[in-house]
Coordinates of C-alpha atoms and ligand atoms in Angstrom, one line a residue:
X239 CA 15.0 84.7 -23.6
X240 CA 18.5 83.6 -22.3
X241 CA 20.3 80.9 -23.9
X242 CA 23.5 79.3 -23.8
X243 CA 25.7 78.8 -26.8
X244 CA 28.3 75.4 -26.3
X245 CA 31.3 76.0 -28.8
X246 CA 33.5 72.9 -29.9
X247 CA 34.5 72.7 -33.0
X248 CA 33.8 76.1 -34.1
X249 CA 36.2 78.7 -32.9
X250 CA 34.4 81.6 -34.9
X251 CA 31.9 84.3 -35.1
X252 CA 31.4 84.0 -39.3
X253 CA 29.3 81.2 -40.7
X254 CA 28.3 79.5 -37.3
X255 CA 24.7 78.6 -37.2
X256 CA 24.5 78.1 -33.6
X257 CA 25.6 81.2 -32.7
X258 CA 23.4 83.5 -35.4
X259 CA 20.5 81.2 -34.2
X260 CA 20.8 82.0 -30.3
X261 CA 21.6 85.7 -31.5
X262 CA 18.5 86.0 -33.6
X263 CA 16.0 84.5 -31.0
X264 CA 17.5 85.9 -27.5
X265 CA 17.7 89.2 -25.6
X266 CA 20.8 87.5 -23.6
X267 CA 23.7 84.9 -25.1
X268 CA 25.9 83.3 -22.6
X269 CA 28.8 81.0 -24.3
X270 CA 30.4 77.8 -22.9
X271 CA 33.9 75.8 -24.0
X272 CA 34.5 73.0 -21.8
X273 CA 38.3 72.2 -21.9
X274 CA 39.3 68.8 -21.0
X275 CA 43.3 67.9 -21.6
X276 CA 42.2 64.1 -20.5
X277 CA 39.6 63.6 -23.7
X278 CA 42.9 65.5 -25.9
X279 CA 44.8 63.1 -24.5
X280 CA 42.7 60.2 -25.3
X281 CA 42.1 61.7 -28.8
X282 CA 46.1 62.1 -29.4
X283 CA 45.7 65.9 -30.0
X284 CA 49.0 67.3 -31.1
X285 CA 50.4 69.8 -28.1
X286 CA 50.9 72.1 -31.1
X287 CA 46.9 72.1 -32.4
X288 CA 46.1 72.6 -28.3
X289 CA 48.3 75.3 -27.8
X290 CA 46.8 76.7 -31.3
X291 CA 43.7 76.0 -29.9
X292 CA 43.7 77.9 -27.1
X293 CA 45.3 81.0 -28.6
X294 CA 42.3 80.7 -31.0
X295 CA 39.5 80.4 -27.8
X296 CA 41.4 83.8 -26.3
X297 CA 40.8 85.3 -29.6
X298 CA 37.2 84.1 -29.5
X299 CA 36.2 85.4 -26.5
X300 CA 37.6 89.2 -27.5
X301 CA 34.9 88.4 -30.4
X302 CA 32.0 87.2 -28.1
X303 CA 32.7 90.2 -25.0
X304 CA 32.4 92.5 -28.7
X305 CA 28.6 91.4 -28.8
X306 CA 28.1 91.6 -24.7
X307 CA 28.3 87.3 -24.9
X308 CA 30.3 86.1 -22.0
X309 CA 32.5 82.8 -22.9
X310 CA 32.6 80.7 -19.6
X311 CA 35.4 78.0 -19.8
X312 CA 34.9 75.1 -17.4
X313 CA 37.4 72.3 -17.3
X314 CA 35.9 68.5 -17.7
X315 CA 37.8 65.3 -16.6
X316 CA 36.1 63.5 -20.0
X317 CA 33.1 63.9 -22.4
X318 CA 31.2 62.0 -20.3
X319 CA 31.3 64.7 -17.8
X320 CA 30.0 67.4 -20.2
X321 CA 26.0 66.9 -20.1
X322 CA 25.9 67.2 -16.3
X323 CA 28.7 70.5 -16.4
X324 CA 26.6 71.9 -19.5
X325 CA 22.8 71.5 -17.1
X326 CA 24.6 72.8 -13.8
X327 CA 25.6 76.1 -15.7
X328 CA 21.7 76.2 -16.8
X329 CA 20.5 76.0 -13.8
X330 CA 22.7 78.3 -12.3
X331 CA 22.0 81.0 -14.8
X332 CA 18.2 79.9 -15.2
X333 CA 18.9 79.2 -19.1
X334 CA 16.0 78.6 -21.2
X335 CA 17.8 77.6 -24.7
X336 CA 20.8 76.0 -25.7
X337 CA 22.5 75.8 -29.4
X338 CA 25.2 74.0 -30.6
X339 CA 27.4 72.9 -34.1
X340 CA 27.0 69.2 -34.5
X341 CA 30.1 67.6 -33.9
X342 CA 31.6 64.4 -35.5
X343 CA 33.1 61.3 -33.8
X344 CA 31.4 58.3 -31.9
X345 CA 32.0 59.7 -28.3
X346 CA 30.7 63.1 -29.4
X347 CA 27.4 62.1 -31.1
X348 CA 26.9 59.6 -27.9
X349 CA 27.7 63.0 -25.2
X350 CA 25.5 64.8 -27.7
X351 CA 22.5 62.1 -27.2
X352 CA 23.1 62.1 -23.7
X353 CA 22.7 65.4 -23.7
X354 CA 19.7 65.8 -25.7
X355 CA 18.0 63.5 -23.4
X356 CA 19.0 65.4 -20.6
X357 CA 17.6 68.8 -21.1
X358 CA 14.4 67.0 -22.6
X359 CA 14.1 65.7 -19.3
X360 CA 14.2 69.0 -17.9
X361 CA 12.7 70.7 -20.6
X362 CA 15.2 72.9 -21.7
X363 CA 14.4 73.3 -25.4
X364 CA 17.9 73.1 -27.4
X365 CA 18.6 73.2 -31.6
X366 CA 21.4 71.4 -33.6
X367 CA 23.5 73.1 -36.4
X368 CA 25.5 71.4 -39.4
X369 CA 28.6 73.8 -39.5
X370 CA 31.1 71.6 -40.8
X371 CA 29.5 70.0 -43.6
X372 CA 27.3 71.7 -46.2
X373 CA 24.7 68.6 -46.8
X374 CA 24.4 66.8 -43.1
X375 CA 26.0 63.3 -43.1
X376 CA 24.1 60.5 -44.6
X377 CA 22.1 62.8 -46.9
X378 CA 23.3 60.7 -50.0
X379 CA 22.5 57.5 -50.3
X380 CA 23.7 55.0 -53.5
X381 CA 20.8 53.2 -55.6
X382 CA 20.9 50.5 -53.6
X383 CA 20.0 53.0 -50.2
X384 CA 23.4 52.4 -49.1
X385 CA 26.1 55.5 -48.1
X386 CA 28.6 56.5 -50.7
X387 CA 32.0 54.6 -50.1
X388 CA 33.5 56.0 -53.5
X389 CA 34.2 59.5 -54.2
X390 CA 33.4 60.4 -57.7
X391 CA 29.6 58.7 -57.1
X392 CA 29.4 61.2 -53.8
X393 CA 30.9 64.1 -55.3
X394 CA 28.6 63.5 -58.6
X395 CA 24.9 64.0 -55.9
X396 CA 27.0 66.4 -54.0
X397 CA 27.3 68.7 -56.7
X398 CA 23.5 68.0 -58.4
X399 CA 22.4 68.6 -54.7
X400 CA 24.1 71.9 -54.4
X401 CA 22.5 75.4 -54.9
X402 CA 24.0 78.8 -53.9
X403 CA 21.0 79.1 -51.1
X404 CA 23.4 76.9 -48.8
X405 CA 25.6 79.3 -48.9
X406 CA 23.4 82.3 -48.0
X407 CA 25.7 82.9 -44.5
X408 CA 26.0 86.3 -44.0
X409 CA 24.9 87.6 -40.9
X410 CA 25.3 91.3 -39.3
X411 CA 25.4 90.5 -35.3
X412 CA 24.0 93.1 -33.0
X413 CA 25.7 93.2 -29.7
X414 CA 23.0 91.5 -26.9
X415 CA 22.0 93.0 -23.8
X416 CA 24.9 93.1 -21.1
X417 CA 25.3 90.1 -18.3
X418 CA 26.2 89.9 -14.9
X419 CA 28.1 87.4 -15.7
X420 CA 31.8 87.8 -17.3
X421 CA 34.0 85.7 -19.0
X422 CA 36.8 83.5 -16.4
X423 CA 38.9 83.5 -19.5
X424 CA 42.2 85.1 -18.1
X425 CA 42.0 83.0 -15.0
X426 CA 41.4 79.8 -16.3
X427 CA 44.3 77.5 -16.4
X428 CA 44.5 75.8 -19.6
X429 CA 47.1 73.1 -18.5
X430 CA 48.9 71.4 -21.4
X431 CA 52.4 69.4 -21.8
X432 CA 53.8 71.5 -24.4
X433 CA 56.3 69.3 -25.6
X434 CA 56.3 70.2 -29.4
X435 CA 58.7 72.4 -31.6
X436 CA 56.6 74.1 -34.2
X437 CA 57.2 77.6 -35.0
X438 CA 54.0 78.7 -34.1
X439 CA 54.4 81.8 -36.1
X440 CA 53.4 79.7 -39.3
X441 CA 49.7 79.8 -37.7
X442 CA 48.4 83.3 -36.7
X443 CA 45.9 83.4 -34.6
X444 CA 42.1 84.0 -35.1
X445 CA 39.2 83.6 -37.6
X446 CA 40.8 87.8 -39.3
X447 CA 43.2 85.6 -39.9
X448 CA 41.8 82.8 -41.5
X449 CA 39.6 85.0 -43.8
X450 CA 43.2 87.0 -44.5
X451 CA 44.7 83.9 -45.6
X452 CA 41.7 82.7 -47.6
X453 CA 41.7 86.0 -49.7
X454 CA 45.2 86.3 -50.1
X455 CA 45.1 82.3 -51.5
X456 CA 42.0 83.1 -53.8
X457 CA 43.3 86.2 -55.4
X458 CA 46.4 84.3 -56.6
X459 CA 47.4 81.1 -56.0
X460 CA 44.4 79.3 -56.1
X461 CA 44.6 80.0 -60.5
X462 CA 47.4 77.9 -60.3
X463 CA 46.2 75.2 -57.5
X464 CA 45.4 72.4 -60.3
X465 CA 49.4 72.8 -61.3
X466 CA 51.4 73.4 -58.0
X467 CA 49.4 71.4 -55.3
X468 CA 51.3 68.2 -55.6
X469 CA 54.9 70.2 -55.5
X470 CA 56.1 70.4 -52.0
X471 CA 58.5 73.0 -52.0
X472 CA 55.6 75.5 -53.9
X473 CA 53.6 77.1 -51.5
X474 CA 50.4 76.1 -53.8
X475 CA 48.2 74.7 -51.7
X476 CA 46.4 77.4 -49.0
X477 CA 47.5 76.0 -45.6
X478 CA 44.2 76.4 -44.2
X479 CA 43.3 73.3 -42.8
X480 CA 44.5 74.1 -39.5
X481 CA 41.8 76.6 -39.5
X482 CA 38.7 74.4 -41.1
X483 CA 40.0 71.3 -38.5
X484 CA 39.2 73.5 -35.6
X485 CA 36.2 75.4 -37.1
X486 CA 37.9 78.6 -37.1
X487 CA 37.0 79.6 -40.6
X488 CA 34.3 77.5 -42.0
X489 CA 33.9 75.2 -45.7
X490 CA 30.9 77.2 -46.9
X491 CA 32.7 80.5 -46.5
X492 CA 36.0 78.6 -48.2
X493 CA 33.4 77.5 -51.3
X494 CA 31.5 80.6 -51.4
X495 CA 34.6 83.1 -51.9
X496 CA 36.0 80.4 -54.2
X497 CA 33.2 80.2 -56.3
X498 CA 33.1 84.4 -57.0
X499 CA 36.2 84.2 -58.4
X500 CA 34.8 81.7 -60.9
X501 CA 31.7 83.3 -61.9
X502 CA 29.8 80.8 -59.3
X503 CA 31.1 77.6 -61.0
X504 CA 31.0 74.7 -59.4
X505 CA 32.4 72.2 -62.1
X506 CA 33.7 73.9 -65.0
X507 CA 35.5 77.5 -65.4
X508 CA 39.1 77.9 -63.7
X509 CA 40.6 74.5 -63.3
X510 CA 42.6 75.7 -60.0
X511 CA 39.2 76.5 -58.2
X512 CA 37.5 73.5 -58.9
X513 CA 39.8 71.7 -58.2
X514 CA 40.6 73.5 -54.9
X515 CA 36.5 72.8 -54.2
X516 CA 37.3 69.1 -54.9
X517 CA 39.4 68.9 -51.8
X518 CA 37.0 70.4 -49.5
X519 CA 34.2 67.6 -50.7
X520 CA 37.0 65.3 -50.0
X521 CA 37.0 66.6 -46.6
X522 CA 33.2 66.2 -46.3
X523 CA 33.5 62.7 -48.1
X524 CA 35.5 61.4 -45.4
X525 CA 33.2 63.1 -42.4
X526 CA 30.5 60.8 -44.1
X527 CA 32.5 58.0 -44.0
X528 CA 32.9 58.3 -40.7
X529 CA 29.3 58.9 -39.4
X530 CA 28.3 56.2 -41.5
X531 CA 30.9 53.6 -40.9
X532 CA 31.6 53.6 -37.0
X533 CA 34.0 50.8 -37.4
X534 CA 36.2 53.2 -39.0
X535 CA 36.1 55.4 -35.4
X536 CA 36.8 52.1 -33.4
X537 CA 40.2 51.5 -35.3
X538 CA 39.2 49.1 -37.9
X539 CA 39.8 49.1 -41.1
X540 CA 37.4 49.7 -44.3
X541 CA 38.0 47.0 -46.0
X542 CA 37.6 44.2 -43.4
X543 CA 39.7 41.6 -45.3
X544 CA 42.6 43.6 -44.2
X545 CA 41.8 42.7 -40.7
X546 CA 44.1 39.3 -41.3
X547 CA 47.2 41.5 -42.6
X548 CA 50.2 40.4 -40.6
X549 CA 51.6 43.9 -40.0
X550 CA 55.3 43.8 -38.5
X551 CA 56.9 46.2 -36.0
X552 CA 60.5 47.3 -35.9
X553 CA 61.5 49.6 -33.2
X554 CA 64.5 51.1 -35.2
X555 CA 62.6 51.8 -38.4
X556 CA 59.7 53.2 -36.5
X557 CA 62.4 55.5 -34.9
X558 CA 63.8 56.3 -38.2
X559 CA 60.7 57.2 -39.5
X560 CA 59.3 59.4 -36.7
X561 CA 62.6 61.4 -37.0
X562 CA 63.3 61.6 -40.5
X563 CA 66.3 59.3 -40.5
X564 CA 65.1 56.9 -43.3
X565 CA 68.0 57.4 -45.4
X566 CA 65.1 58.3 -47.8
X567 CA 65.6 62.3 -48.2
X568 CA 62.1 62.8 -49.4
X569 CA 60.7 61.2 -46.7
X570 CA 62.8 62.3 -44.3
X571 CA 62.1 65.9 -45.4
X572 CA 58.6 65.5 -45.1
X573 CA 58.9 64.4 -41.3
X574 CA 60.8 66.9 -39.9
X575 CA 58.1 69.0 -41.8
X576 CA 56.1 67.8 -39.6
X577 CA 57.9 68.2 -36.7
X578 CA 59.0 71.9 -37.3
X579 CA 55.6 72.9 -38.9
X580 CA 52.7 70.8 -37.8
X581 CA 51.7 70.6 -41.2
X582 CA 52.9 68.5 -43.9
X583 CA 52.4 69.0 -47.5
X584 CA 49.3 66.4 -48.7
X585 CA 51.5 64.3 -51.3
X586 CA 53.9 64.2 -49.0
X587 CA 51.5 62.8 -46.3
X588 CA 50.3 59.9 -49.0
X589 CA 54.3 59.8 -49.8
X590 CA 55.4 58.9 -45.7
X591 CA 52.2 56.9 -45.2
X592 CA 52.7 54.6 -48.1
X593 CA 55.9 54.1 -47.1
X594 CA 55.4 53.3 -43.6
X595 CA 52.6 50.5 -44.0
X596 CA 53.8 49.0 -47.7
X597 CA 57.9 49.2 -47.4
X598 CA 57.8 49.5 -43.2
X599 CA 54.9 47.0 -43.4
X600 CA 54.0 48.4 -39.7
X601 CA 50.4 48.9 -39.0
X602 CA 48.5 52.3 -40.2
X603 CA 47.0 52.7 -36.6
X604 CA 50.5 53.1 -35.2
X605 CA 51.1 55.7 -38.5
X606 CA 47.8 57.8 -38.2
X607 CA 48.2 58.1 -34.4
X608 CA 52.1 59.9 -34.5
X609 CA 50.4 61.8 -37.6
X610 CA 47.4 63.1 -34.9
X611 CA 50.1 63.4 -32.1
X612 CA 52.4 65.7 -34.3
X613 CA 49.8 67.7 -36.6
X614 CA 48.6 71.0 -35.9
X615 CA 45.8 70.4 -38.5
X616 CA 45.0 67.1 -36.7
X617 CA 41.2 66.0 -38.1
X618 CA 40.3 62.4 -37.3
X619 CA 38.1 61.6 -40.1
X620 CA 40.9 63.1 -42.8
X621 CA 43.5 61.6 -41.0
X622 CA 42.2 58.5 -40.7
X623 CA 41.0 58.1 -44.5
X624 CA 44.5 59.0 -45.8
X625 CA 45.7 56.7 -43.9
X626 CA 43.6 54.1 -44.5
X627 CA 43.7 55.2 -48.6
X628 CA 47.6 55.4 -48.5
X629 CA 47.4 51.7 -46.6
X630 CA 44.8 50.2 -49.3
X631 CA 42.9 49.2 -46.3
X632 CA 40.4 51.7 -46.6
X633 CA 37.4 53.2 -48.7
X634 CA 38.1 54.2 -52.1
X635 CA 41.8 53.5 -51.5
X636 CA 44.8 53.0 -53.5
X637 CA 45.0 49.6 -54.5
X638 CA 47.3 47.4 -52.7
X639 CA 49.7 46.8 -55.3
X640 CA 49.9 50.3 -56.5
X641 CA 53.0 51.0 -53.8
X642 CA 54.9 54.8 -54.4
X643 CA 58.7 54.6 -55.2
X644 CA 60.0 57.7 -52.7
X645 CA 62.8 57.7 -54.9
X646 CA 60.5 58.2 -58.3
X647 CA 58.4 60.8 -55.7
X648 CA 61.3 62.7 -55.5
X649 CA 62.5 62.9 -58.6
X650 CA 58.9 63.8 -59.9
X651 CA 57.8 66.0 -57.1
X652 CA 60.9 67.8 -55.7
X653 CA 63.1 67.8 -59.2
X654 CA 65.6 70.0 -58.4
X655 CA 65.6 68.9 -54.6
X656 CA 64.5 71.9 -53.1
X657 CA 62.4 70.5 -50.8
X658 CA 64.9 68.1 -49.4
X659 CA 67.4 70.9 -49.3
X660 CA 65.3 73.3 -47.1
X661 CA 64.4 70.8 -44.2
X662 CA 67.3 67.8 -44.0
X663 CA 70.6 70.4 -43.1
X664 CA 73.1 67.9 -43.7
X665 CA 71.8 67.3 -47.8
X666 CA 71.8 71.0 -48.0
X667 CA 74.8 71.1 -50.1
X668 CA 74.4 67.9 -52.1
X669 CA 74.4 68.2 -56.0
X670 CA 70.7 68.2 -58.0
X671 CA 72.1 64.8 -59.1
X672 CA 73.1 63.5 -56.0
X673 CA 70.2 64.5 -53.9
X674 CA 67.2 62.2 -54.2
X675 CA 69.5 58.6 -53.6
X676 CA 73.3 60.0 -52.2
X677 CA 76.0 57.6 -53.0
X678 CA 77.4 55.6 -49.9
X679 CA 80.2 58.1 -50.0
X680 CA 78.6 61.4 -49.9
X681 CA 75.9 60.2 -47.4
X682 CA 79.1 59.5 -45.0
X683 CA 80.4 62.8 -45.8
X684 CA 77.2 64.1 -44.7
X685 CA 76.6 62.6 -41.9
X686 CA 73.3 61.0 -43.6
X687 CA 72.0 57.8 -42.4
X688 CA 72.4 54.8 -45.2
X689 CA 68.2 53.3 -46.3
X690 CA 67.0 51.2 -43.8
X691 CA 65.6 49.3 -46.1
X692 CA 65.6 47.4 -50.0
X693 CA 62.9 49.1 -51.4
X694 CA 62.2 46.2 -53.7
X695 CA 62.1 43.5 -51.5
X696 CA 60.2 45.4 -49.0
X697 CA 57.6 46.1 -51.8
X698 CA 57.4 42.5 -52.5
X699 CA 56.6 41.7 -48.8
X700 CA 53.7 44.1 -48.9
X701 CA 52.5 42.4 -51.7
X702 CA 53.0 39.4 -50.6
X703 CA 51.3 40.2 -47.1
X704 CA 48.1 41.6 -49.0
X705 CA 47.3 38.1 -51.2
X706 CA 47.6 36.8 -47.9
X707 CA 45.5 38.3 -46.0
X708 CA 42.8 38.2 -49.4
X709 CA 43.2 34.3 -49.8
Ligands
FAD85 C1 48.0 60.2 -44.5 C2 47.2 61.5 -44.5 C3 46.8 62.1 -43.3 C4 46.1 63.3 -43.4 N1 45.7 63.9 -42.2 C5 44.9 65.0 -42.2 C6 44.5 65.7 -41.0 O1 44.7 65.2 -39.9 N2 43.8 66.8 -41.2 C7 43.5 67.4 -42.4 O2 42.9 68.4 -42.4 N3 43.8 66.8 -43.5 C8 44.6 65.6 -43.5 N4 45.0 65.1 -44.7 C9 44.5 65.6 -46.0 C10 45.4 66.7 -46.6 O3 46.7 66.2 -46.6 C11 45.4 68.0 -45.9 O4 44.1 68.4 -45.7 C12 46.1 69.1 -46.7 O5 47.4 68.7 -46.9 C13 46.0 70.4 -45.9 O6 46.7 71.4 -46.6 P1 46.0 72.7 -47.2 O7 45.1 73.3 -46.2 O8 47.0 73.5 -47.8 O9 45.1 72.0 -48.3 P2 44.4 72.6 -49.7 O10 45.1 71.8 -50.8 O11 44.5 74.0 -49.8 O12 42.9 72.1 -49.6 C14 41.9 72.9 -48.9 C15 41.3 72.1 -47.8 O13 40.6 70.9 -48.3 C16 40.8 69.9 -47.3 N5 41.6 68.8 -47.9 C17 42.6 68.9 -48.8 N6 43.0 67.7 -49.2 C18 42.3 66.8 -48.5 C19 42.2 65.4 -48.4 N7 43.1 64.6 -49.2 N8 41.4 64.8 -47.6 C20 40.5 65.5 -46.8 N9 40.5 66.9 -46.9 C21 41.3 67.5 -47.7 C22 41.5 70.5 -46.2 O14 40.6 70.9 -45.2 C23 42.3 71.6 -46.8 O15 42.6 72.7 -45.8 C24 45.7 63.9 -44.6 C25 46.1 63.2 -45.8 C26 46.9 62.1 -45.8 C27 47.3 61.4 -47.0

């Protein structure tokens, strides 16, 4: 048998269904990433997460050519396009079977449809995967029949629903039989506009890489994850959602080496690995969200009364923000985070986000599309529910008048001013007093921008703009 394997959103050899399917049940594996810079463009990809991206497809393909699998990379002016690219390359190679990892997103699960029909219609048998998600999307439905649109219910069946069996992923790959065919990899243009100034020697490269991290987080830091994860300037949390956003490590292997360093408990033993396992369910929380909410992928909100909030748009403020000029040192900390890192630490994300749709009052769609255009970790359905939870207009979100002080977040989160310190140059010398609000006379000794705003009156207006929109 010769089938055809079509990666997307799983960069990786471990854990990936698709693949340990099509190497189980064929003599001959051919692979297949179709690269399209127009549908990353449409989908605000960061230039950061594409340049990661393809670094991570080079390191794939070493992988694949290890087990005699050729990766093809054909370029595609848009999803659409994929169906008709993905039966030409069957026919050419007289493929018989074709696996891939479900995907998530509107557009994907309609290309996926189209698809299906497709190589029905030319009987081309093909199988489906879950490899992002441990129970597939929709699996959990409320009393009522409905989908879980509050987390504690979902976790609550997630966890009575789990059993170590879904985690029974190991697989020892034996290379295939040898192809005619080899890979176009180093003569394939991947054409980006790199136009982003991460240090991309945060992110190294490849699923080794991943797993190193994971088991360097788990032997330590992950004891302490229930502690440190909300304090910035601690490296507590794992960094490794740039690696789970493009499926280059995978949840289930994430929760399974968690789990043996806490005797296989899910919901009691070490605080720090629950805990840790909490935000991964999180992660799947929001992917059934998505899936089961489509209005949520067509840029509305949740809550649908929040359609009538009169958001407002300054230019300047917006600028401010997107550069870390606020006059806010937390928040402008966090930005240029972002903007050297790709990556910004998740209190911090709530921390911005509140600020720019409750103090800014500017609309969360304009927020959660610089966060996908700047993040290396980019992830629409995580992305879009904090956004929508840090702009109350979404599922299980903060409640409107519950609006973060930066100030107080500082003070709380980054006592000594560490944080600030490290990322906004001219605060760097700034007294632990001084640091979380300057004086007028300091910041003009610094060359720091004065607040662009009152935060009281500007929380005021958010509140005000809320019992509007409800009444
Ligand atoms: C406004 C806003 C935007 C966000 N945008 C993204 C995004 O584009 N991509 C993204 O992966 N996460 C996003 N998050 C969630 C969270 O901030 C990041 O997943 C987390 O900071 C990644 O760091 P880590 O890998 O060290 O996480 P850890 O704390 O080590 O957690 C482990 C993994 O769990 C998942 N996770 C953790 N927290 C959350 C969460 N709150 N929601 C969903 N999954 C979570 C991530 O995959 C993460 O890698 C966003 C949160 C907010 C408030």
């Amino acid at each position: 048998m010769k089938s055809l394997v079509w990666f997307r959103n799983d960069l990786r050899i471990d854990d990936n269904p698709a693949l340990q399917a099509a190497c189980a049940e064929s003599e001959e594996v051919h692979a297949i990433y179709i690269y399209s810079n127009n549908q990353m463009e449409l989908h605000d990809e960061a230039s950061c997460k594409i340049e990661f991206m393809i670094a991570n497809i080079k390191s794939l393909e070493k992988s694949l050519d290890e087990l005699n699998i050729p990766l093809t990379i054909i370029d595609s002016d848009g999803m659409n396009h994929d169906p008709s690219i993905i039966l030409k390359l069957i026919n050419e190679r007289t493929i018989t079977n074709v696996y891939w990892n479900n995907q998530f997103g509107i557009d994907e699960e309609s290309r996926d449809e189209e698809l299906q029909e497709l190589l029905t219609i030319n009987d081309i048998n093909f199988s489906t995967y879950d490899s992002q998600v441990l129970f597939p999307a929709g699996t959990f439905k409320t009393g009522e029949g409905k989908p879980y649109s509050v987390f504690t219910p979902f976790k609550k069946r997630w966890v009575e629903n789990f059993n170590l069996d879904l985690l029974d992923i190991e697989f020892k790959y034996m290379p295939k039989i040898k192809t005619t065919v080899s890979s176009n990899i180093d003569s394939f243009d991947f054409f980006f506009n790199k136009d982003h100034s991460v240090d991309m020697n945060l992110w190294p490269v490849g699923e080794e890489e991943a797993l190193k991290n994971l088991k360097k987080y788990l032997d330590k830091k992950i004891f302490n994850y229930a502690k440190d994860r909300n304090d910035p300037i601690i490296e507590g949390t794992s960094r490794l959602s740039p690696y789970l956003a493009l499926g280059i490590i995978s949840p289930k292997r994430c929760i399974l080496e968690a789990l043996k360093k806490n005797n296989f408990e899910l919901d009691s033993g070490e605080k720090g690995v629950t805990k840790w396992i909490d935000e991964i369910v999180w992660r799947e929380f929001y992917k059934n969200i998505m899936s089961s909410f489509p209005r949520v992928s067509k840029g509305k909100p949740f809550q649908e009364y929040t359609n009538k909030i009169k958001w407002r748009f300054n230019e300047e403020e917006y600028e401010a923000w997107k550069n870390g000029k606020t006059g806010f040192p937390l928040i402008d900390a966090a930005m240029r985070q972002l903007k050297s890192e790709g990556w910004m630490h998740n209190r911090l994300r709530m921390v911005v986000a509140m600020f720019f749709t409750k103090n800014m009052l500017h609309d969360w769609r304009l927020g959660e599309a610089f966060f996908m255009q700047n993040l290396i970790d980019g992830d629409f359905s995580s992305n879009n529910g904090g956004w929508q939870w840090s702009s109350s207009t979404g599922t299980d979100a903060a409640p409107y008048f519950r609006i973060f002080n930066p100030l107080t977040q500082s003070k709380n989160f980054d006592s000594d001013g560490l944080f600030i310190k490290k990322y906004v140059d001219e605060l760097k010398d700034v007294e632990k007093k001084d640091i979380h609000d300057p004086s007028n006379e300091i910041r003009s000794m610094c060359d720091y921008p004065t607040q662009i705003l009152d935060l009281k009156k500007s929380r005021l207006r958010a509140i005000d703009a809320f019992n509007e929109a409800k009444n």
